[in-house]
mmCIF file of C-alpha atoms (C1' of nucleotides) in Angstrom:
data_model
loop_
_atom_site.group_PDB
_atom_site.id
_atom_site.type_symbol
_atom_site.label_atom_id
_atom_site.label_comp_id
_atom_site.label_asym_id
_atom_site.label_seq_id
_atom_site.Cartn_x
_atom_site.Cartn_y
_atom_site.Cartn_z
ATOM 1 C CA UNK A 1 -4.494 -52.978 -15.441
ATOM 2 C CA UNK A 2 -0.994 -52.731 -13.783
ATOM 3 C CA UNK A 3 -0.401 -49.825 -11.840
ATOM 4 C CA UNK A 4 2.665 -47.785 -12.950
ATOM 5 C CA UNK A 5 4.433 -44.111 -11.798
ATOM 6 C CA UNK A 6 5.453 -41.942 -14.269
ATOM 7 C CA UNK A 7 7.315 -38.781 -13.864
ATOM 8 C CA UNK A 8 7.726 -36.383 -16.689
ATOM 9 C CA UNK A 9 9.066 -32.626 -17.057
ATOM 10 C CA UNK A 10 11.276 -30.740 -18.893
ATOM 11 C CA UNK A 11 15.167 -31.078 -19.161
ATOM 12 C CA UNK A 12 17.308 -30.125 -16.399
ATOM 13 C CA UNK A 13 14.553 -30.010 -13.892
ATOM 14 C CA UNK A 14 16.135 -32.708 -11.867
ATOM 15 C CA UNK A 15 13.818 -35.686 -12.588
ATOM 16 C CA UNK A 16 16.748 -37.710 -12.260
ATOM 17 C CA UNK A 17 17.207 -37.493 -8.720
ATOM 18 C CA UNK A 18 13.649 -36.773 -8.126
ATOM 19 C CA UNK A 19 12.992 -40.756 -9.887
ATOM 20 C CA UNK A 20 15.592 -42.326 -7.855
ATOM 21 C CA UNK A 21 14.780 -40.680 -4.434
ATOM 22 C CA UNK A 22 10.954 -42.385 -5.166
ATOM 23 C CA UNK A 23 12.446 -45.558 -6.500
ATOM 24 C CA UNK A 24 14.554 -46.587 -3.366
ATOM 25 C CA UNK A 25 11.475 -45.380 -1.179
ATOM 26 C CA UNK A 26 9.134 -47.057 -3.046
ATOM 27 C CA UNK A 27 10.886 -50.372 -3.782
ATOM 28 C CA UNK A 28 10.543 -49.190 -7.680
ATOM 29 C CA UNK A 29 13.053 -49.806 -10.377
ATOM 30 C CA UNK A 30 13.591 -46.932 -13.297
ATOM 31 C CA UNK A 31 12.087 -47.028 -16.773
ATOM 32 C CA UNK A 32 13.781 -44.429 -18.969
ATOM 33 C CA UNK A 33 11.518 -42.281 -20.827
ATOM 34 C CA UNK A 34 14.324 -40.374 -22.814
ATOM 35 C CA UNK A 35 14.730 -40.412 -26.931
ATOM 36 C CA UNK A 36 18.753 -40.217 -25.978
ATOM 37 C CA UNK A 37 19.365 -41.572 -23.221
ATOM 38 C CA UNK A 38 19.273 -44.405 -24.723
ATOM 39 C CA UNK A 39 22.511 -44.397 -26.563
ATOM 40 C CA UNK A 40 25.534 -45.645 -25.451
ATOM 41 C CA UNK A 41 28.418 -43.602 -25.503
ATOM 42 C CA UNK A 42 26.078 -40.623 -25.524
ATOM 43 C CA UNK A 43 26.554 -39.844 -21.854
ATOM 44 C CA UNK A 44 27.715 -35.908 -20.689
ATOM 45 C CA UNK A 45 25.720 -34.534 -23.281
ATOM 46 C CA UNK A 46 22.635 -36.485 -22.820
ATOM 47 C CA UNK A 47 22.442 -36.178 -18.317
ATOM 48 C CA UNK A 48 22.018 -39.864 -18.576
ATOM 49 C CA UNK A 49 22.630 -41.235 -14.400
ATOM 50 C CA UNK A 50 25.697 -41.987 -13.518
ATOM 51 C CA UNK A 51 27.061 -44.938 -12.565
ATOM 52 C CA UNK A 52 26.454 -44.497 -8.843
ATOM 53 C CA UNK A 53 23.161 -43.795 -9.511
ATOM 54 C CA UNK A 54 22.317 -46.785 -11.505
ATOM 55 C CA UNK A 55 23.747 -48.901 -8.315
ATOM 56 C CA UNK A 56 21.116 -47.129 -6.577
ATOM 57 C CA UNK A 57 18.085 -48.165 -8.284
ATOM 58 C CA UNK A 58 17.891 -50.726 -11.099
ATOM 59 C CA UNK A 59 17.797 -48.770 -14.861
ATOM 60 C CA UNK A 60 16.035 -50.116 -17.520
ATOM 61 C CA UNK A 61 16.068 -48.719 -21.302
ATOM 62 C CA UNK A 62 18.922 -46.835 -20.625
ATOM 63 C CA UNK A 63 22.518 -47.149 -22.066
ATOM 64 C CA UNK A 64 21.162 -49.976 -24.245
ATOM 65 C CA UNK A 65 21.536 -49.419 -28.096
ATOM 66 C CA UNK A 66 24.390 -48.044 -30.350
ATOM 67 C CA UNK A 67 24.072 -44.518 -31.731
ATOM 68 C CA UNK A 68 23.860 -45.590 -35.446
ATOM 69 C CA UNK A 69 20.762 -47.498 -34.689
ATOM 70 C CA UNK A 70 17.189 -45.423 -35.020
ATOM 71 C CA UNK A 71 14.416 -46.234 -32.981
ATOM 72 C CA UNK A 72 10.808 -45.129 -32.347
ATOM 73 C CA UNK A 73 8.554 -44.629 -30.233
ATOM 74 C CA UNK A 74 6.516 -47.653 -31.097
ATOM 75 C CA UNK A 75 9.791 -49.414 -30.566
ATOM 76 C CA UNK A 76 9.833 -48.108 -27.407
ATOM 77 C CA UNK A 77 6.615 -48.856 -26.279
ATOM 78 C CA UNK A 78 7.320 -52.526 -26.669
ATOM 79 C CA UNK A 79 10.213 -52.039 -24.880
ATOM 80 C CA UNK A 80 8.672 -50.876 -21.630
ATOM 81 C CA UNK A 81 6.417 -53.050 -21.751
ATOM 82 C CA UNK A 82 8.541 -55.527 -21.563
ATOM 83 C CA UNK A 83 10.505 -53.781 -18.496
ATOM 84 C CA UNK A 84 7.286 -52.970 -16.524
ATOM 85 C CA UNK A 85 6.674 -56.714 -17.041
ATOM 86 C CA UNK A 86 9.537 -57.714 -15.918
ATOM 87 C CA UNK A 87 9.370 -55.310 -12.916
ATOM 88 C CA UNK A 88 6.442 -56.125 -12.136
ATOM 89 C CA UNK A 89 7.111 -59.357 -11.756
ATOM 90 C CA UNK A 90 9.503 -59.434 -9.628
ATOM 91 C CA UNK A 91 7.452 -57.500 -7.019
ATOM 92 C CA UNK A 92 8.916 -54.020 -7.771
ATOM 93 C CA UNK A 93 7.062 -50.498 -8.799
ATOM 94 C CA UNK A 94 7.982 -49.334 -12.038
ATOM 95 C CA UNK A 95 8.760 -45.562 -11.924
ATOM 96 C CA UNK A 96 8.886 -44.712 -15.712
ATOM 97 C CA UNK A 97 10.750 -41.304 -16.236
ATOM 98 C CA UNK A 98 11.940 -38.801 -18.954
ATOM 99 C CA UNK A 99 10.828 -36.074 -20.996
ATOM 100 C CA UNK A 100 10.239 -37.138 -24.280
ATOM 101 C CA UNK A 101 6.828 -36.735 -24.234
ATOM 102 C CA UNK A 102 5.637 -38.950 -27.453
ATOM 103 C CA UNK A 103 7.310 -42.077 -25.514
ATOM 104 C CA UNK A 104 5.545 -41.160 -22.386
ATOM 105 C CA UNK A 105 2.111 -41.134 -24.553
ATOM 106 C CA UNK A 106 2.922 -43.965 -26.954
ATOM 107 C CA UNK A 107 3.613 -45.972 -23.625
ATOM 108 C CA UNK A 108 0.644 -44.743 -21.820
ATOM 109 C CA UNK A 109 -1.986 -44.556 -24.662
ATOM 110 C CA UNK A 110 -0.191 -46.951 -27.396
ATOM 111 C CA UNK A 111 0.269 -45.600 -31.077
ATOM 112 C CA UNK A 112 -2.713 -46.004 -33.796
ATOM 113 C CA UNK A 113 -1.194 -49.082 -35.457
ATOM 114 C CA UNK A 114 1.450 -51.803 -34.659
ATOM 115 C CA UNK A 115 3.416 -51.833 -38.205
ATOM 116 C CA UNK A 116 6.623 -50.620 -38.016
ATOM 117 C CA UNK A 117 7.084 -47.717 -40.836
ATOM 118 C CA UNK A 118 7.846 -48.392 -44.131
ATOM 119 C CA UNK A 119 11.392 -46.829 -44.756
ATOM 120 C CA UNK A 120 12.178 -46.722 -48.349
ATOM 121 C CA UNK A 121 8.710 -45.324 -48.972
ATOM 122 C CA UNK A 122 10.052 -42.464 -46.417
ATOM 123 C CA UNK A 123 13.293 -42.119 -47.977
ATOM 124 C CA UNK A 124 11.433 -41.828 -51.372
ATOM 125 C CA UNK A 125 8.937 -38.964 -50.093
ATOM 126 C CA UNK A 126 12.033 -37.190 -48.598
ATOM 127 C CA UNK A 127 13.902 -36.915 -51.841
ATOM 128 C CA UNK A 128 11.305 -35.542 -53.313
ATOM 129 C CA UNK A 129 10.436 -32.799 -50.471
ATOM 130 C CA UNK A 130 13.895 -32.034 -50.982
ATOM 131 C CA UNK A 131 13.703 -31.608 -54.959
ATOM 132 C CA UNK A 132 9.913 -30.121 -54.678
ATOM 133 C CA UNK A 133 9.201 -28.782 -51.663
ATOM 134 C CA UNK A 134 6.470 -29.052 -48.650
ATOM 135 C CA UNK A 135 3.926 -26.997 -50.878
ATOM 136 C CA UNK A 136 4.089 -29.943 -53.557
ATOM 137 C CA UNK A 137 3.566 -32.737 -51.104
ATOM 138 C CA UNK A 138 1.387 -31.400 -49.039
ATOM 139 C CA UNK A 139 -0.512 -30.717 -52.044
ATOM 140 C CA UNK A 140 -0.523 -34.806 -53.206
ATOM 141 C CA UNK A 141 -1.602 -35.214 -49.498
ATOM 142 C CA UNK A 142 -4.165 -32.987 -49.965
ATOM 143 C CA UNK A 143 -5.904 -35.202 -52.281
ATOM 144 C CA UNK A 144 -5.506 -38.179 -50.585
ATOM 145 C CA UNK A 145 -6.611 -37.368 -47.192
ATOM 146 C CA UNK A 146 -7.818 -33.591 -46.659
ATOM 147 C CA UNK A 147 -8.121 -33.653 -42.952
ATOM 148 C CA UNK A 148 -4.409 -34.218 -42.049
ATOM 149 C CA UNK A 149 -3.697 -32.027 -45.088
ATOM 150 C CA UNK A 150 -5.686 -28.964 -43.269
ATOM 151 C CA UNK A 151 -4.174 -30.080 -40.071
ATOM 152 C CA UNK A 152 -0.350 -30.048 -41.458
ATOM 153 C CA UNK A 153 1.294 -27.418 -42.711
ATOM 154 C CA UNK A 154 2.691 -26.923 -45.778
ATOM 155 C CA UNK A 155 6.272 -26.286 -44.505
ATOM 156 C CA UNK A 156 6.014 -29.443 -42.153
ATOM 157 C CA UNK A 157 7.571 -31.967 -44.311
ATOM 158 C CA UNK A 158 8.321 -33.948 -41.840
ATOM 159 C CA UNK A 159 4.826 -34.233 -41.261
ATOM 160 C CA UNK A 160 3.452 -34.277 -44.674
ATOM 161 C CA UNK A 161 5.754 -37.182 -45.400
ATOM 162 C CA UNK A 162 4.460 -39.563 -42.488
ATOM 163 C CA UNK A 163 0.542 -38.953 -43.184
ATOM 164 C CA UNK A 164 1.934 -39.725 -46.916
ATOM 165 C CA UNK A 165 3.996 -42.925 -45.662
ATOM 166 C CA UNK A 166 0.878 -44.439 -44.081
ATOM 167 C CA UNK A 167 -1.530 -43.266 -46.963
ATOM 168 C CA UNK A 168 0.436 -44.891 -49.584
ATOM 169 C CA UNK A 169 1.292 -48.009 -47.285
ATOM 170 C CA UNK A 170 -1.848 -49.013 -45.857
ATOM 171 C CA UNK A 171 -4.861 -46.696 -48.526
ATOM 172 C CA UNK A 172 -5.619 -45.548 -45.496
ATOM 173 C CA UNK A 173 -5.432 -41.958 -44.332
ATOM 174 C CA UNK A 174 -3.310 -41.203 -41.102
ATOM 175 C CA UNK A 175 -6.460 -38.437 -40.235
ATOM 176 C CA UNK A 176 -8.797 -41.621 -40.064
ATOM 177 C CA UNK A 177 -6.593 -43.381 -37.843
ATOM 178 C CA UNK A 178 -5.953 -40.654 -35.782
ATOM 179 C CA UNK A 179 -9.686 -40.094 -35.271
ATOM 180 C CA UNK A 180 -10.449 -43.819 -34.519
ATOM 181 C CA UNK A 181 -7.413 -44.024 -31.856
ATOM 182 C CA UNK A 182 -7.732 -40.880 -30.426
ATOM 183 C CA UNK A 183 -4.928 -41.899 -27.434
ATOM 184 C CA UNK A 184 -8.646 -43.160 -25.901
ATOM 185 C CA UNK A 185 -7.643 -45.848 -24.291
ATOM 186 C CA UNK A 186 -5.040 -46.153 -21.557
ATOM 187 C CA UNK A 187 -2.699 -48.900 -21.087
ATOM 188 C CA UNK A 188 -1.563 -48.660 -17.855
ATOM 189 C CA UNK A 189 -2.920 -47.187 -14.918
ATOM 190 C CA UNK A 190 -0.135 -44.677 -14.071
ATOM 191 C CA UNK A 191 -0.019 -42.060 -11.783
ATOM 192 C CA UNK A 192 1.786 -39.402 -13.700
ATOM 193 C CA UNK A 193 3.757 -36.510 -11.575
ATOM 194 C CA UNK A 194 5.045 -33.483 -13.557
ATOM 195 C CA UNK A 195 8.059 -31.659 -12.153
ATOM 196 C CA UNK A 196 7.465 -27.809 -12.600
ATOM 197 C CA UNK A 197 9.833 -24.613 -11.185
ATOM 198 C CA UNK A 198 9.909 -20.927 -12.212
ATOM 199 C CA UNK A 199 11.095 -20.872 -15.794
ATOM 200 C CA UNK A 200 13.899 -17.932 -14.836
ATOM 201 C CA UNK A 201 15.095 -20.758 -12.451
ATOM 202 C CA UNK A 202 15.069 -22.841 -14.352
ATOM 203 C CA UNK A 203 16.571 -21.444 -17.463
ATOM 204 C CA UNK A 204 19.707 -20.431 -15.223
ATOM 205 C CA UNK A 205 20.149 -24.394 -14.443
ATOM 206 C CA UNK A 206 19.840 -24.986 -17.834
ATOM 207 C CA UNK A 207 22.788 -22.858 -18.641
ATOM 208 C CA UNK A 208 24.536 -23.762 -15.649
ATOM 209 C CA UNK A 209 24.440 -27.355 -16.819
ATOM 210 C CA UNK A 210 25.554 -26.400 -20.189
ATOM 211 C CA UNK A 211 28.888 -25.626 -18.974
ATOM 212 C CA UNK A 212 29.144 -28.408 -16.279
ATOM 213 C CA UNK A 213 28.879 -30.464 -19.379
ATOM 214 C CA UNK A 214 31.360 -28.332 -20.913
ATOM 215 C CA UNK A 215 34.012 -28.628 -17.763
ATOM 216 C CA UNK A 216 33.581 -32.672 -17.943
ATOM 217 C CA UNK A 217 34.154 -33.133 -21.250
ATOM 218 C CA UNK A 218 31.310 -32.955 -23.192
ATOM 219 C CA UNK A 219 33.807 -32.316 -26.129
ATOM 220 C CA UNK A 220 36.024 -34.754 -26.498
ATOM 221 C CA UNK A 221 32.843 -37.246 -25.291
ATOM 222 C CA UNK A 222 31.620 -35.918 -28.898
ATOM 223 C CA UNK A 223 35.107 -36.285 -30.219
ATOM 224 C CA UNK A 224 35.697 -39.684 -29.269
ATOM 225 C CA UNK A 225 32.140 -40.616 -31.196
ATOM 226 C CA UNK A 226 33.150 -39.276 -34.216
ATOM 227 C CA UNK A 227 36.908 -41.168 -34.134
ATOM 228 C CA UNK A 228 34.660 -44.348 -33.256
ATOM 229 C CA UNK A 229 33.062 -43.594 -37.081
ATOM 230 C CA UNK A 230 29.438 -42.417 -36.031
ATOM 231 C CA UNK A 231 28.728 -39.853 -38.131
ATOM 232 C CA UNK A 232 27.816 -36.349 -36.825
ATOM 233 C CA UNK A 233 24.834 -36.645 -39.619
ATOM 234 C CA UNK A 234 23.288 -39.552 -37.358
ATOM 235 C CA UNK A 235 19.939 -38.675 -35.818
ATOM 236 C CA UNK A 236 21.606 -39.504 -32.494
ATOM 237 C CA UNK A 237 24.618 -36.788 -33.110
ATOM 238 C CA UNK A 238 21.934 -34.346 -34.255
ATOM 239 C CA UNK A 239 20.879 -34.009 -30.823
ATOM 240 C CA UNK A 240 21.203 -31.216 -28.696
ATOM 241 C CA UNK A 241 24.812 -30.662 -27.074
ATOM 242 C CA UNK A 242 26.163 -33.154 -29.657
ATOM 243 C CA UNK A 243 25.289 -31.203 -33.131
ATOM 244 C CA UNK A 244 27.037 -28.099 -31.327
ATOM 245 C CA UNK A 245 29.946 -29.983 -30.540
ATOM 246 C CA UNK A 246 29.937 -31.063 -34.103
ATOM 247 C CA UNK A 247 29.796 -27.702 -35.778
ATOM 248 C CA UNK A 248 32.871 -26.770 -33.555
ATOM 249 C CA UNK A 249 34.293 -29.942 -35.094
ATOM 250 C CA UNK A 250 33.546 -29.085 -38.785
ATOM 251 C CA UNK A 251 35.213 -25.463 -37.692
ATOM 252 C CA UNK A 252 31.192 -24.178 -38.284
ATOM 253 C CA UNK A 253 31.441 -22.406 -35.298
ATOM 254 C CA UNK A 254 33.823 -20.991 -32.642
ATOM 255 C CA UNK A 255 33.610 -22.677 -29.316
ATOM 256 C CA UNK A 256 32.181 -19.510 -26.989
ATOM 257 C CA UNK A 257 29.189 -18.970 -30.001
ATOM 258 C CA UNK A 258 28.803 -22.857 -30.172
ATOM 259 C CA UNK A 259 28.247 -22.874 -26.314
ATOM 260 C CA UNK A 260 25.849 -20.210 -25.960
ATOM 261 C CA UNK A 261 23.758 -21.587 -29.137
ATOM 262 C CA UNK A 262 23.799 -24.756 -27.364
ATOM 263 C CA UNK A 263 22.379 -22.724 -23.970
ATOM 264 C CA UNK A 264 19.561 -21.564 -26.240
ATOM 265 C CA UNK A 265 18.573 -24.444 -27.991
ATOM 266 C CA UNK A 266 18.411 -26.600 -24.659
ATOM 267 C CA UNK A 267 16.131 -24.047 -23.378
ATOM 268 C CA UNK A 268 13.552 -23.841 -26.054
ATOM 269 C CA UNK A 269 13.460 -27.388 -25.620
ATOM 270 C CA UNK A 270 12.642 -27.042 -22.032
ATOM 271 C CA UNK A 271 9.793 -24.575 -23.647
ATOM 272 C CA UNK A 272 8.827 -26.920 -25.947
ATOM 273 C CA UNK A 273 8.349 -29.781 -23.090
ATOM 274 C CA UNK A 274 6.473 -27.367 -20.768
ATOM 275 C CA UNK A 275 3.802 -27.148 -23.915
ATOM 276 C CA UNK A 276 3.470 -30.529 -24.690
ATOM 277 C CA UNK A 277 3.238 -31.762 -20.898
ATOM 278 C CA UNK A 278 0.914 -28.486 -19.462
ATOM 279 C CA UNK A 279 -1.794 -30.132 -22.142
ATOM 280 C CA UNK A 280 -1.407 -33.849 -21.326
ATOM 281 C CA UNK A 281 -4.340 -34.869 -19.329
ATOM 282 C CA UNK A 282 -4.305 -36.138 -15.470
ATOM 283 C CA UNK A 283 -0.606 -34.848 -14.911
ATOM 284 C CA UNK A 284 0.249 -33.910 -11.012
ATOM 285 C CA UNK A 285 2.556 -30.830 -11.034
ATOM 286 C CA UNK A 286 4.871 -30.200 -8.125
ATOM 287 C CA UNK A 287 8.011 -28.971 -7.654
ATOM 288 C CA UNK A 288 11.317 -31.185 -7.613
ATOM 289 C CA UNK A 289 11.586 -30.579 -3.924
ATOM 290 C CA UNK A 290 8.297 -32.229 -3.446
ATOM 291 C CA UNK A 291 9.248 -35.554 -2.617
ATOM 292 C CA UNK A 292 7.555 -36.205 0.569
ATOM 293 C CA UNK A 293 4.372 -35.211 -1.017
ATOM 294 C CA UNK A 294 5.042 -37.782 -4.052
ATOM 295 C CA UNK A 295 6.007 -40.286 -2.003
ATOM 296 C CA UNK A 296 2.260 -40.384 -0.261
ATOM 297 C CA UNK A 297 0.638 -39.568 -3.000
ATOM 298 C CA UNK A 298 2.374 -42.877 -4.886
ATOM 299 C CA UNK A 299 1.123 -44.913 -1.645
ATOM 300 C CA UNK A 300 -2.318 -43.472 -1.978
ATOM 301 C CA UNK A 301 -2.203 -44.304 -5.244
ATOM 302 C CA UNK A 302 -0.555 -47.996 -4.750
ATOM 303 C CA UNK A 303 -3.403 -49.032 -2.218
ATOM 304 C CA UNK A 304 -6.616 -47.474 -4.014
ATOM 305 C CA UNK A 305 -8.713 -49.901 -5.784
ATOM 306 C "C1'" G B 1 40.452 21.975 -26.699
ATOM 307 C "C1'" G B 2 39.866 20.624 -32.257
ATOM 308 C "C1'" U B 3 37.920 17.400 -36.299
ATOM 309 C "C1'" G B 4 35.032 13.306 -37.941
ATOM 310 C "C1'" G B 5 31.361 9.357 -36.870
ATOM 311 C "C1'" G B 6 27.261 8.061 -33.956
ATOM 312 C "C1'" G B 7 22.824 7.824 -30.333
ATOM 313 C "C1'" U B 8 16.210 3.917 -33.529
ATOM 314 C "C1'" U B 9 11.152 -0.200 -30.494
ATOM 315 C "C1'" C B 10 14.224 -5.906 -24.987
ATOM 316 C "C1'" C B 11 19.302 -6.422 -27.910
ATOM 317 C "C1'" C B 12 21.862 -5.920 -32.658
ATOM 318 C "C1'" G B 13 20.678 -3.180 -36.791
ATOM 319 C "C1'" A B 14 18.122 -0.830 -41.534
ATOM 320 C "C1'" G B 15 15.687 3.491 -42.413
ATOM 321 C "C1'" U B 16 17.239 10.520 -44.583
ATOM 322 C "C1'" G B 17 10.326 14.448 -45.456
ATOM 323 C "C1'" G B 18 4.552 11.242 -46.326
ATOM 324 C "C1'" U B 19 3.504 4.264 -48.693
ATOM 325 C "C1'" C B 20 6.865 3.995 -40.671
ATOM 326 C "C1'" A B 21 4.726 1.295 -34.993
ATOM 327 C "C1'" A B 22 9.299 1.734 -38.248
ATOM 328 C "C1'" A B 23 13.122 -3.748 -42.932
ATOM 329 C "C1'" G B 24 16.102 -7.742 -41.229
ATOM 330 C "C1'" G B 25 18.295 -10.669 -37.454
ATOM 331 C "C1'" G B 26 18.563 -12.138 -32.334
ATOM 332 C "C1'" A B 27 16.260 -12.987 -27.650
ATOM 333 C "C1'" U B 28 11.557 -13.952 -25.537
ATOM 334 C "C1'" C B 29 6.441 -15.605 -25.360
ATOM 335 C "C1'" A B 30 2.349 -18.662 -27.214
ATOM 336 C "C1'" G B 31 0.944 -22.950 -29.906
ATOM 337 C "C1'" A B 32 0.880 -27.597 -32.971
ATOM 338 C "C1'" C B 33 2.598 -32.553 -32.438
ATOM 339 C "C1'" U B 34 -0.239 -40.484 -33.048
ATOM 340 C "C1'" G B 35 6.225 -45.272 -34.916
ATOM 341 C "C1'" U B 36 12.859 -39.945 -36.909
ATOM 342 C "C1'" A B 37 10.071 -36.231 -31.316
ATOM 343 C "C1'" A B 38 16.751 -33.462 -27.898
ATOM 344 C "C1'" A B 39 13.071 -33.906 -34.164
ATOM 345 C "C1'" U B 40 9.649 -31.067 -37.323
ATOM 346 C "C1'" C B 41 6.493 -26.923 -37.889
ATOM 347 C "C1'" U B 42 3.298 -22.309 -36.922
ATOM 348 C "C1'" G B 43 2.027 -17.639 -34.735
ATOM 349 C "C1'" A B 44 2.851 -13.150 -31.598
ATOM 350 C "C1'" C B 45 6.267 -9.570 -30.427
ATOM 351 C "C1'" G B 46 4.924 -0.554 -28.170
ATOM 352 C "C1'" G B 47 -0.092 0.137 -25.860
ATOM 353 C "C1'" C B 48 -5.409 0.096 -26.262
ATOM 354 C "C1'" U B 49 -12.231 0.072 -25.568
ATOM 355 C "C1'" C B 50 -7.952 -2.884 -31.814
ATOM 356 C "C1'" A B 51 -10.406 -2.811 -39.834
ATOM 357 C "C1'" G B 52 -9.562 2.587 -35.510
ATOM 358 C "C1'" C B 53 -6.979 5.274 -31.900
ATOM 359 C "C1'" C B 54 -2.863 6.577 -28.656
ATOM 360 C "C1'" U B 55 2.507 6.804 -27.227
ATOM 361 C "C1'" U B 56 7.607 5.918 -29.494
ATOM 362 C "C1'" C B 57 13.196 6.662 -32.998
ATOM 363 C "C1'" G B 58 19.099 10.788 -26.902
ATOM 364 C "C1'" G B 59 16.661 15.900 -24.835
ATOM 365 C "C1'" A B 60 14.331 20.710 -25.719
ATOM 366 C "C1'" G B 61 12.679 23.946 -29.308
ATOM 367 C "C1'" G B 62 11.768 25.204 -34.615
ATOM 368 C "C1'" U B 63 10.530 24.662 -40.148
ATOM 369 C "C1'" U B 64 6.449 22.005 -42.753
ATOM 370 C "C1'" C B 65 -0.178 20.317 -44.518
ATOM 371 C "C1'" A B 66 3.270 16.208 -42.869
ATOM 372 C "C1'" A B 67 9.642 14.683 -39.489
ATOM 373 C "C1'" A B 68 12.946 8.885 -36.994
ATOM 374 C "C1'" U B 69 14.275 11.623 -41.393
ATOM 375 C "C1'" C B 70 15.416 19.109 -42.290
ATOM 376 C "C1'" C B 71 17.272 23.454 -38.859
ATOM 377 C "C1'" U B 72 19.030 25.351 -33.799
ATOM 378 C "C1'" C B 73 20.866 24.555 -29.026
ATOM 379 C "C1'" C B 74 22.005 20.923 -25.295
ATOM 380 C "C1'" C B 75 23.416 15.881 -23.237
ATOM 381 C "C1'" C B 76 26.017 11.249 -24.004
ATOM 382 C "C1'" C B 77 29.270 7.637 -26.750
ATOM 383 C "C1'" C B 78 33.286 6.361 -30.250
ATOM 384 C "C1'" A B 79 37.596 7.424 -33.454
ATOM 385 C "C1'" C B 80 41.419 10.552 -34.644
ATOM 386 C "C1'" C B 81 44.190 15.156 -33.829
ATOM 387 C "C1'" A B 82 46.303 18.220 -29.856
#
RNA sequence: GGUGGGGUUCCCGAGUGGUCAAAGGGAUCAGACUGUAAAUCUGACGGCUCAGCCUUCGGAGGUUCAAAUCCUCCCCCCACCA
């Protein structure tokens, strides 16, 4: 099984720097892990590395596909496997990082089938959340496949919909599949280092980046999207920094309320990646200053059997 | 100096005698998450030896079986008048 580095965390941590620090030590090119970062176009709002910092170490799914297109984290998967092959390959350590923690896992563990999702069955099941409500679905999905219904609820569309999707495209309930993959079986043998700080601390770099982004133009970067014709409604301009700039568009919002909302929103993000991560099993934690001890811990890891 | 309005749990803010540890919102915390995941969703939120008890609604007294709610005095804030 190849041997791969990972390095997860939430937002604003500095994983950036921390990745490319290990990459030129370790002879490793990057693997982005990032549900955004992937956009083109999409780059104040999103962090993605500069353009210096790409000459420094070699970026892969990064700056690759046009904000109107949706992807996935099966998608994804492919996609690095693809890069690690190619990395690999050419004699170099891939050092996947990002915090989108599904990609991480769907990388790591793989997803519970290989079919790509049916989407006018999910447009179909979303018009009628929207007409009937989660209480209704998750009512049909109750008697089609209990266990996910006890294990969704009721206001989780989103999730009712998908165990629906896969019941009604395959008879066979998502719960089932679930239970048989069980994210039991790694892919890769990675060494996965998780970038921790105080949360105070880290909350005030949040903000702090918030208006950095502000200062460089996060704005008209939003601005210049919409004049290019991509819809603010796209999942891509949904995102964080780029809805906000939207409702200031759309005169939703004034620009000081739009900015602190913004502040807010990254940070219960940052929350919401702490929770995922903490529970993910076999994750190092250290602290973004850390890199000498990630650096011997990646040769330790490089020369074990 | 005078008149009017106001001080409520971390913040904003409702509450005018019991059904109030106190609506609602915000912030925060905790959690869920298997192909939209920067998304979607849930819970907690005065304290405790937790189906009960204790301490809270500017302060001190008082009325009452019972007060955040009524009365008295005091402190502070705001508006207007001088």
């Amino acid at each position: 099984m190849k041997k791969i580095i990972t390095i997860c965390g939430p937002t604003g941590i500095g994983k950036t720097a921390f990745a490319i620090f290990l990459a030129k030590a370790l002879h490793g090119e990057i693997i982005g892990a990032d549900s955004m970062q992937i956009y083109k176009y999409m780059d104040i709002g999103t962090a993605k590395p500069d353009a210096s910092e790409r000459a420094q170490v070699r970026h892969h799914l990064v700056d690759f596909l046009d904000p109107a297109q949706d992807f996935d984290a099966g998608q994804y998967a492919e996609m690095a496997d693809q890069a690690i092959d190619t990395i690999v390959e050419n004699e170099r350590l891939p050092v996947v990082t990002g915090g989108t923690g599904l990609y991480i896992r769907a990388l790591l563990y793989g997803l519970f089938r290989s079919r790509p999702v049916c989407r006018t069955t999910l447009t179909e099941l979303t018009k009628t959340l929207e007409k009937k409500g989660g209480p209704y679905l998750h009512r049909q999905l109750e008697s089609c496949d209990p266990a996910a219904a006890q294990r969704i609820h009721p206001h989780d569309g989103f999730r009712i919909i998908r165990a629906l999707e896969v019941f009604l495209t395959t008879g066979v309930p998502i719960s089932q599949k679930q239970t048989q993959h069980g994210f039991a079986h790694p892919r890769y043998r990675s060494l996965t280092l998780g970038l921790y700080m105080d949360r105070h601390d880290l909350y005030d770099r949040i903000n702090q980046r918030v208006d950095m982004m502000m200062a460089q133009g996060l704005f008209a970067e939003v601005q210049d999207l919409v004049e290019k014709g991509y819809d603010l409604n796209l999942k891509s301009m949904q995102s964080i920094g780029y809805r906000h700039m939207g409702w200031i568009i759309n005169r939703d919002m004034d620009l000081d309320t739009a900015v602190s909302v913004l502040k807010r929103d990254t940070r219960r993000y940052a929350k919401r990646q702490f929770t995922w991560f903490r529970k993910e099993p076999g994750i190092v934690w250290m602290t973004p200053e850390q890199t000498g001890r990630a650096v011997a811990l990646v040769k330790d890891f490089l020369t074990s059997p």
